[in-house]
Short mmCIF file of C-alpha atoms and ligand atoms in Angstrom, two decimals:
data_model
loop_
_atom_site.label_atom_id
_atom_site.label_comp_id
_atom_site.label_asym_id
_atom_site.label_seq_id
_atom_site.Cartn_x
_atom_site.Cartn_y
_atom_site.Cartn_z
CA MET A 1 -21.51 -83.25 43.58
CA LYS A 2 -17.72 -83.52 44.17
CA THR A 3 -15.86 -80.61 43.02
CA VAL A 4 -12.44 -81.25 40.82
CA LEU A 5 -10.39 -77.54 40.55
CA SER A 6 -7.10 -77.23 38.41
CA GLY A 7 -4.48 -74.32 37.70
CA ILE A 8 -2.50 -73.53 35.27
CA ARG A 9 0.39 -70.64 35.47
CA PRO A 10 0.37 -68.48 32.35
CA THR A 11 4.29 -68.74 31.44
CA GLY A 12 3.93 -69.95 27.80
CA ASN A 13 2.66 -72.40 26.01
CA LEU A 14 1.22 -75.65 27.20
CA HIS A 15 3.22 -78.64 26.60
CA LEU A 16 2.25 -82.67 26.69
CA GLY A 17 3.55 -82.30 30.56
CA ASN A 18 0.70 -80.08 31.62
CA TYR A 19 -1.40 -82.10 29.37
CA TYR A 20 -0.99 -85.40 30.78
CA GLY A 21 -0.24 -84.15 34.41
CA ALA A 22 -3.57 -82.18 34.40
CA MET A 23 -5.84 -81.88 31.51
CA VAL A 24 -6.16 -85.11 30.03
CA ASN A 25 -9.47 -86.39 31.67
CA PHE A 26 -10.98 -82.82 31.44
CA LEU A 27 -13.50 -83.99 29.00
CA LYS A 28 -14.79 -86.83 31.63
CA MET A 29 -14.25 -84.71 34.75
CA GLN A 30 -16.66 -81.92 33.33
CA GLU A 31 -19.54 -84.34 32.73
CA GLU A 32 -19.12 -85.98 36.52
CA TYR A 33 -18.05 -83.17 38.55
CA LYS A 34 -18.69 -79.99 39.41
CA CYS A 35 -15.54 -78.18 37.63
CA PHE A 36 -13.12 -75.36 38.04
CA PHE A 37 -10.16 -74.68 35.97
CA PHE A 38 -8.34 -71.32 36.20
CA ILE A 39 -5.34 -69.65 34.76
CA ALA A 40 -3.00 -68.89 38.06
CA ASP A 41 -1.63 -65.37 36.74
CA TRP A 42 -0.59 -64.42 40.31
CA HIS A 43 1.32 -67.21 40.52
CA ALA A 44 2.88 -66.43 37.68
CA LEU A 45 3.80 -63.08 39.35
CA THR A 46 6.87 -64.70 41.52
CA THR A 47 9.01 -64.55 38.58
CA HIS A 48 8.04 -61.27 37.67
CA PRO A 49 6.54 -61.40 34.28
CA ASP A 50 6.93 -58.74 31.53
CA PRO A 51 3.75 -57.11 31.99
CA LYS A 52 3.63 -56.62 28.17
CA THR A 53 3.34 -60.12 27.61
CA LEU A 54 1.25 -61.28 30.68
CA ASN A 55 -2.13 -60.77 29.28
CA ALA A 56 -1.16 -62.59 25.94
CA ASN A 57 0.03 -65.15 27.88
CA VAL A 58 -3.27 -65.92 30.17
CA ARG A 59 -4.91 -65.50 26.62
CA ASN A 60 -2.88 -68.30 25.15
CA VAL A 61 -3.75 -70.70 28.08
CA LEU A 62 -7.41 -69.72 27.95
CA SER A 63 -7.59 -70.70 24.15
CA GLU A 64 -5.26 -73.83 25.23
CA TYR A 65 -7.37 -74.90 28.10
CA LEU A 66 -11.16 -74.40 25.52
CA ALA A 67 -9.06 -76.47 22.63
CA CYS A 68 -8.52 -79.19 25.05
CA GLY A 69 -12.36 -79.54 25.04
CA LEU A 70 -13.31 -77.51 28.15
CA ASN A 71 -16.79 -76.33 27.51
CA PRO A 72 -17.67 -73.18 29.97
CA GLU A 73 -21.20 -73.69 29.87
CA LYS A 74 -20.32 -76.99 32.31
CA ALA A 75 -17.17 -76.31 33.66
CA THR A 76 -16.26 -72.57 35.28
CA LEU A 77 -13.12 -71.44 33.88
CA TYR A 78 -11.67 -68.25 35.02
CA VAL A 79 -8.59 -66.02 35.54
CA GLN A 80 -7.23 -65.94 39.36
CA SER A 81 -6.86 -62.41 39.61
CA ASP A 82 -10.56 -61.61 38.83
CA ILE A 83 -11.34 -62.85 41.90
CA PRO A 84 -10.89 -60.75 44.61
CA GLU A 85 -11.86 -63.28 47.25
CA ILE A 86 -8.95 -65.17 46.69
CA ALA A 87 -6.57 -62.60 48.11
CA GLU A 88 -8.34 -62.26 51.08
CA LEU A 89 -8.50 -66.04 52.00
CA TYR A 90 -4.87 -66.10 51.02
CA LEU A 91 -4.12 -63.53 53.80
CA LEU A 92 -6.39 -65.39 56.46
CA LEU A 93 -4.52 -68.62 55.59
CA ASN A 94 -0.95 -67.08 55.81
CA MET A 95 -1.80 -66.41 59.52
CA GLN A 96 -1.57 -70.08 60.10
CA ALA A 97 1.14 -71.06 57.76
CA TYR A 98 4.47 -71.46 59.74
CA LEU A 99 7.82 -70.29 57.89
CA GLY A 100 9.50 -73.41 59.18
CA GLU A 101 7.08 -75.56 56.70
CA LEU A 102 7.13 -72.84 54.21
CA GLY A 103 10.89 -72.41 54.16
CA LYS A 104 11.28 -76.48 53.53
CA THR A 105 8.99 -76.86 50.88
CA VAL A 106 11.16 -78.47 47.74
CA SER A 107 10.01 -76.12 44.69
CA PHE A 108 10.64 -73.05 47.21
CA LYS A 109 14.48 -74.13 48.00
CA GLU A 110 14.53 -75.19 44.04
CA LYS A 111 13.78 -71.68 42.89
CA ALA A 112 15.60 -69.87 45.54
CA ARG A 113 18.60 -71.80 44.20
CA GLN A 114 17.74 -71.00 40.65
CA ASN A 115 17.40 -67.24 41.03
CA PRO A 116 19.24 -66.31 43.94
CA ASN A 117 18.54 -62.51 43.53
CA ASN A 118 14.44 -62.86 43.52
CA VAL A 119 13.88 -65.02 46.65
CA ASN A 120 10.48 -62.82 47.30
CA ALA A 121 7.45 -63.38 49.81
CA GLY A 122 5.38 -64.47 47.34
CA LEU A 123 7.73 -67.40 46.52
CA LEU A 124 7.47 -68.57 50.11
CA THR A 125 4.33 -68.42 50.40
CA TYR A 126 3.08 -70.01 46.99
CA PRO A 127 2.12 -73.31 48.64
CA VAL A 128 -0.79 -71.14 50.44
CA LEU A 129 -2.15 -69.17 47.72
CA MET A 130 -2.54 -72.55 45.69
CA ALA A 131 -4.14 -74.20 48.79
CA THR A 132 -6.45 -71.06 48.89
CA ASP A 133 -7.27 -71.87 44.79
CA ILE A 134 -8.16 -75.33 46.06
CA LEU A 135 -9.97 -74.40 49.29
CA ILE A 136 -11.95 -71.36 48.18
CA HIS A 137 -14.07 -73.57 46.24
CA ASN A 138 -13.66 -76.93 49.11
CA ALA A 139 -12.28 -78.97 46.00
CA ASN A 140 -12.59 -82.49 46.54
CA TYR A 141 -9.90 -83.10 43.50
CA VAL A 142 -7.06 -81.75 41.79
CA PRO A 143 -5.50 -83.03 38.79
CA VAL A 144 -1.90 -81.89 38.61
CA GLY A 145 1.29 -83.80 37.77
CA LYS A 146 3.75 -85.62 40.54
CA ASP A 147 5.21 -82.05 40.70
CA GLN A 148 2.74 -80.54 42.63
CA GLU A 149 2.49 -83.62 45.56
CA GLN A 150 3.92 -81.84 47.71
CA HIS A 151 1.70 -78.46 47.40
CA LEU A 152 -1.73 -80.63 47.82
CA GLU A 153 -0.50 -82.35 50.93
CA MET A 154 0.40 -78.81 52.53
CA THR A 155 -2.96 -77.99 51.30
CA ARG A 156 -4.61 -80.67 53.35
CA ASN A 157 -2.29 -79.55 56.31
CA PHE A 158 -3.55 -76.26 55.64
CA ALA A 159 -7.30 -77.39 55.67
CA LYS A 160 -6.91 -79.78 58.51
CA ARG A 161 -4.92 -77.21 60.83
CA PHE A 162 -7.95 -74.76 60.23
CA ASN A 163 -10.57 -77.14 61.27
CA ASN A 164 -8.95 -78.29 63.91
CA LYS A 165 -8.03 -74.43 65.29
CA TYR A 166 -11.81 -73.53 64.74
CA GLY A 167 -13.50 -76.48 66.07
CA VAL A 168 -15.26 -77.45 62.41
CA ASN A 169 -15.02 -79.87 60.12
CA TYR A 170 -15.45 -77.05 56.91
CA PHE A 171 -12.08 -77.61 54.72
CA ASN A 172 -12.37 -80.63 52.57
CA GLU A 173 -8.88 -82.19 52.43
CA PRO A 174 -8.47 -82.48 48.90
CA THR A 175 -6.52 -85.22 46.83
CA ALA A 176 -5.30 -85.50 43.27
CA PHE A 177 -7.07 -86.93 40.74
CA ALA A 178 -5.43 -89.46 38.50
CA SER A 179 -6.96 -91.61 36.16
CA ASN A 180 -5.06 -94.68 37.20
CA GLN A 181 -4.69 -93.34 40.86
CA GLN A 182 -1.06 -92.45 40.08
CA MET A 183 0.39 -88.70 39.72
CA ILE A 184 2.32 -88.86 36.38
CA LYS A 185 5.52 -86.80 35.62
CA ILE A 186 6.09 -86.62 31.69
CA PRO A 187 10.20 -86.31 31.30
CA GLY A 188 11.83 -84.43 28.87
CA LEU A 189 13.45 -85.53 25.66
CA ASP A 190 16.75 -84.44 26.41
CA GLY A 191 17.02 -87.55 29.08
CA SER A 192 16.29 -85.16 31.95
CA GLY A 193 13.52 -85.97 34.63
CA LYS A 194 10.78 -83.39 33.52
CA MET A 195 9.29 -81.39 30.62
CA GLY A 196 9.15 -78.33 31.67
CA LYS A 197 8.98 -74.68 29.78
CA SER A 198 12.25 -73.45 32.18
CA GLU A 199 14.34 -76.52 31.19
CA GLY A 200 13.51 -75.78 27.16
CA ASN A 201 13.19 -79.83 26.73
CA CYS A 202 9.09 -79.28 25.75
CA ILE A 203 6.81 -80.60 23.28
CA TYR A 204 4.04 -78.03 22.96
CA LEU A 205 0.56 -78.77 22.11
CA ILE A 206 0.74 -75.97 19.43
CA ASP A 207 3.76 -77.32 17.62
CA GLU A 208 3.51 -78.38 14.11
CA PRO A 209 4.01 -82.08 13.12
CA LYS A 210 7.34 -80.94 11.49
CA VAL A 211 8.38 -79.63 14.72
CA ILE A 212 7.49 -82.54 16.78
CA GLU A 213 8.90 -84.93 14.16
CA LYS A 214 12.53 -83.21 14.56
CA LYS A 215 12.60 -82.96 18.25
CA VAL A 216 11.35 -86.37 19.02
CA LYS A 217 14.19 -87.50 16.69
CA GLY A 218 16.82 -85.32 18.43
CA ALA A 219 15.77 -86.70 21.61
CA LEU A 220 18.66 -88.40 23.76
CA THR A 221 19.29 -92.22 23.67
CA ASP A 222 22.00 -94.73 24.29
CA ASN A 223 24.06 -97.31 22.03
CA GLY A 224 21.22 -99.69 22.27
CA PRO A 225 20.65 -102.56 25.33
CA GLU A 226 24.10 -104.46 26.30
CA GLY A 227 22.15 -107.65 26.73
CA GLU A 228 19.09 -109.38 27.55
CA ASN A 229 16.75 -108.16 29.91
CA THR A 230 19.06 -104.96 31.13
CA ALA A 231 17.53 -101.95 32.57
CA LYS A 232 16.74 -99.09 30.89
CA PRO A 233 18.66 -95.96 31.07
CA ASP A 234 17.02 -93.01 32.14
CA CYS A 235 16.79 -91.01 28.22
CA ILE A 236 15.12 -94.57 26.94
CA GLU A 237 12.82 -94.94 30.09
CA ASN A 238 11.84 -91.69 29.44
CA LEU A 239 10.97 -92.15 25.65
CA PHE A 240 9.05 -95.44 26.81
CA THR A 241 7.23 -93.06 29.24
CA ILE A 242 5.83 -90.88 26.84
CA LEU A 243 5.03 -93.78 24.76
CA LYS A 244 2.96 -95.44 27.12
CA VAL A 245 0.65 -91.53 27.24
CA VAL A 246 0.69 -91.58 23.48
CA SER A 247 0.44 -95.42 22.10
CA THR A 248 -1.46 -98.02 22.26
CA GLN A 249 -0.15 -100.97 24.67
CA GLU A 250 0.82 -103.30 21.81
CA VAL A 251 3.13 -100.67 20.41
CA VAL A 252 4.65 -100.41 23.93
CA ASP A 253 4.89 -104.03 24.29
CA TYR A 254 6.26 -104.55 20.61
CA TYR A 255 9.51 -101.95 21.79
CA ASP A 256 9.54 -103.78 25.31
CA ASN A 257 9.98 -106.50 23.38
CA LEU A 258 12.59 -105.44 21.38
CA TRP A 259 14.61 -103.90 24.12
CA ASN A 260 14.35 -107.22 26.54
CA THR A 261 16.05 -109.38 23.74
CA GLY A 262 18.57 -107.10 23.25
CA GLU A 263 17.98 -106.29 19.76
CA GLN A 264 20.02 -103.41 18.28
CA LYS A 265 19.06 -100.73 15.56
CA TRP A 266 15.27 -100.24 16.20
CA TYR A 267 15.65 -96.08 17.99
CA GLY A 268 14.87 -94.59 14.70
CA ASN A 269 11.69 -96.53 14.39
CA LEU A 270 10.54 -95.94 18.02
CA LYS A 271 11.12 -92.29 17.74
CA LYS A 272 8.98 -92.12 14.30
CA GLN A 273 6.13 -94.35 15.99
CA LEU A 274 6.50 -91.73 18.80
CA ALA A 275 6.38 -89.11 16.70
CA GLU A 276 3.73 -90.26 14.77
CA ASP A 277 1.42 -90.90 17.83
CA ILE A 278 2.23 -87.71 19.35
CA ILE A 279 1.28 -85.85 16.43
CA LYS A 280 -2.46 -87.73 16.44
CA VAL A 281 -2.68 -86.75 19.88
CA THR A 282 -1.79 -82.97 19.18
CA THR A 283 -3.19 -82.38 15.76
CA PRO A 284 -6.91 -81.70 16.90
CA ILE A 285 -5.99 -79.55 19.39
CA ARG A 286 -2.98 -77.65 17.81
CA GLU A 287 -6.30 -76.73 15.24
CA ARG A 288 -8.42 -75.68 17.22
CA ILE A 289 -5.72 -73.59 18.96
CA ASN A 290 -5.38 -71.93 16.32
CA ASP A 291 -9.28 -71.46 15.53
CA ILE A 292 -10.08 -70.02 19.35
CA LYS A 293 -7.00 -67.60 20.01
CA ASN A 294 -8.25 -64.78 17.93
CA ASP A 295 -11.39 -64.94 18.70
CA GLU A 296 -11.42 -61.97 20.96
CA VAL A 297 -15.03 -61.62 21.73
CA TYR A 298 -15.58 -65.29 22.63
CA LEU A 299 -12.58 -65.47 25.02
CA ASN A 300 -13.81 -62.11 26.65
CA LYS A 301 -17.17 -63.41 27.27
CA VAL A 302 -16.08 -67.32 28.35
CA ILE A 303 -13.81 -65.02 31.30
CA LYS A 304 -16.73 -62.94 31.60
CA ILE A 305 -18.70 -65.33 32.64
CA GLY A 306 -16.19 -67.90 34.54
CA ALA A 307 -15.36 -64.90 36.65
CA GLU A 308 -19.17 -64.35 37.89
CA LYS A 309 -19.43 -67.96 38.77
CA ALA A 310 -16.51 -68.34 40.38
CA ARG A 311 -16.89 -65.33 42.51
CA GLU A 312 -19.97 -66.84 43.47
CA SER A 313 -18.67 -70.01 44.93
CA ALA A 314 -15.54 -67.99 46.26
CA GLY A 315 -17.70 -65.29 48.17
CA LYS A 316 -19.47 -67.85 49.77
CA THR A 317 -16.44 -69.77 51.16
CA LEU A 318 -15.56 -66.37 51.95
CA ARG A 319 -18.64 -65.07 54.22
CA GLU A 320 -18.37 -68.90 55.92
CA VAL A 321 -14.78 -68.43 56.88
CA ARG A 322 -15.19 -65.38 57.96
CA GLU A 323 -17.57 -66.16 60.16
CA ILE A 324 -16.12 -69.31 61.58
CA MET A 325 -13.02 -66.94 62.39
CA GLY A 326 -15.15 -64.43 64.45
CA PHE A 327 -15.34 -61.57 61.60
CA ARG A 328 -18.42 -59.53 61.67
CA SER A 329 -20.66 -60.61 58.97
CA LEU A 330 -20.54 -58.02 55.95
P1 LIG B 1 2.16 -75.37 36.40
O1 LIG B 1 1.61 -74.41 35.54
O2 LIG B 1 3.79 -75.70 35.96
O3 LIG B 1 1.62 -76.87 35.84
C1 LIG B 1 0.45 -76.84 35.64
C2 LIG B 1 -0.05 -78.38 35.37
O4 LIG B 1 0.99 -79.13 34.83
C3 LIG B 1 1.34 -80.00 35.41
N1 LIG B 1 2.47 -80.27 34.66
C4 LIG B 1 3.35 -81.43 34.64
N2 LIG B 1 2.96 -83.06 34.74
C5 LIG B 1 3.32 -83.99 34.67
N3 LIG B 1 4.47 -83.78 33.64
C6 LIG B 1 5.24 -82.69 33.94
N4 LIG B 1 6.47 -82.58 32.82
C7 LIG B 1 4.37 -81.69 34.02
N5 LIG B 1 4.86 -80.22 33.97
C8 LIG B 1 3.75 -79.60 34.45
C9 LIG B 1 1.43 -79.49 36.89
O5 LIG B 1 1.70 -80.55 37.69
C10 LIG B 1 0.40 -78.93 37.04
O6 LIG B 1 -0.72 -79.40 37.40
N6 LIG B 1 1.10 -74.47 41.22
C11 LIG B 1 1.17 -75.01 39.67
C12 LIG B 1 -0.54 -74.24 39.23
C13 LIG B 1 -1.90 -73.86 40.16
C14 LIG B 1 -2.45 -74.90 40.47
C15 LIG B 1 -3.24 -74.20 41.80
C16 LIG B 1 -2.69 -76.40 40.47
C17 LIG B 1 -1.78 -72.73 41.38
N7 LIG B 1 -2.55 -73.07 41.94
C18 LIG B 1 -4.03 -74.87 42.25
C19 LIG B 1 -3.75 -77.11 40.69
C20 LIG B 1 -4.35 -76.60 41.97
C21 LIG B 1 1.77 -74.86 38.72
O7 LIG B 1 3.14 -74.36 38.73
O8 LIG B 1 1.35 -75.46 37.53
#
């Protein structure tokens, strides 16, 4: 059976980008594949989170994962820092990752530019830790949004390099898992390219309907089409990108047609429809989040069982890797 692995950093509530980039196929995946879903709390350390809120954020993401339909009896759901085997494999893989390739990573350069006072080594080796997350369970598929494409490509390089160096065919070269084979990027409502927590342009899964309506109403638009069949500017294209994932094809075609015929004054209706369809997707999830997030006993049980299962799988990989690399067995 093929293995799927997906991770999310606990840096706040989950938004539509996380949902459509990584989570939308969870229900199907857990029926068809061996699934590992985890909370990347070590990755969150690169931005020095407040110790007082780190654990609460981990619990939040856990509740949100479960609310999206994950069944901890079918999938393995765990917290990265509960699995010390990941730290050891990370150390081993770091020896085969080169400064040149790490320094060229787009996410590293971006973070270094945004926070010049916190260009730490963990930030530089972030792709190695991410590769470790994936390779420790020898995953075949990784559901991620377009922003993680380069990290996934680096993972394949690290896997290939290890196999070549030791003359083995041990690590798989994992690929993205996307429903239509295309990695998706959910844009922001402010006309920007990406919905993201640090961009402050998100619709959160936990947002109340009124909040969603207000956010969508406030989305950036232009003055309307300037003729027939013109190209849409980014801010309008963005609204259509979100419409395509939350609405039916019929709805998308209807508004596409209004754009293409050069009709004016329908953005208000488009936004109303968009908000309504987003609310349809998020409402059952929000209700479940609210049910789950205060159930400490259940959450603790899920994390404990998840850690045991993840450690078993990770331990097996680590033992085999140690042997391949020539360490004496423990
Ligand atoms: P993170 O926490 O930033 O995001 C979690 C997942 O959500 C996706 N995502 C998006 N997809 C589409 N459109 C968006 N606007 C959008 N915003 C976020 C991300 O692509 C991701 O799939 N490095 C990872 C966490 C990680 C990981 C891993 C993922 C650590 N180890 C191993 C997969 C496998 C990250 O920062 O994701």
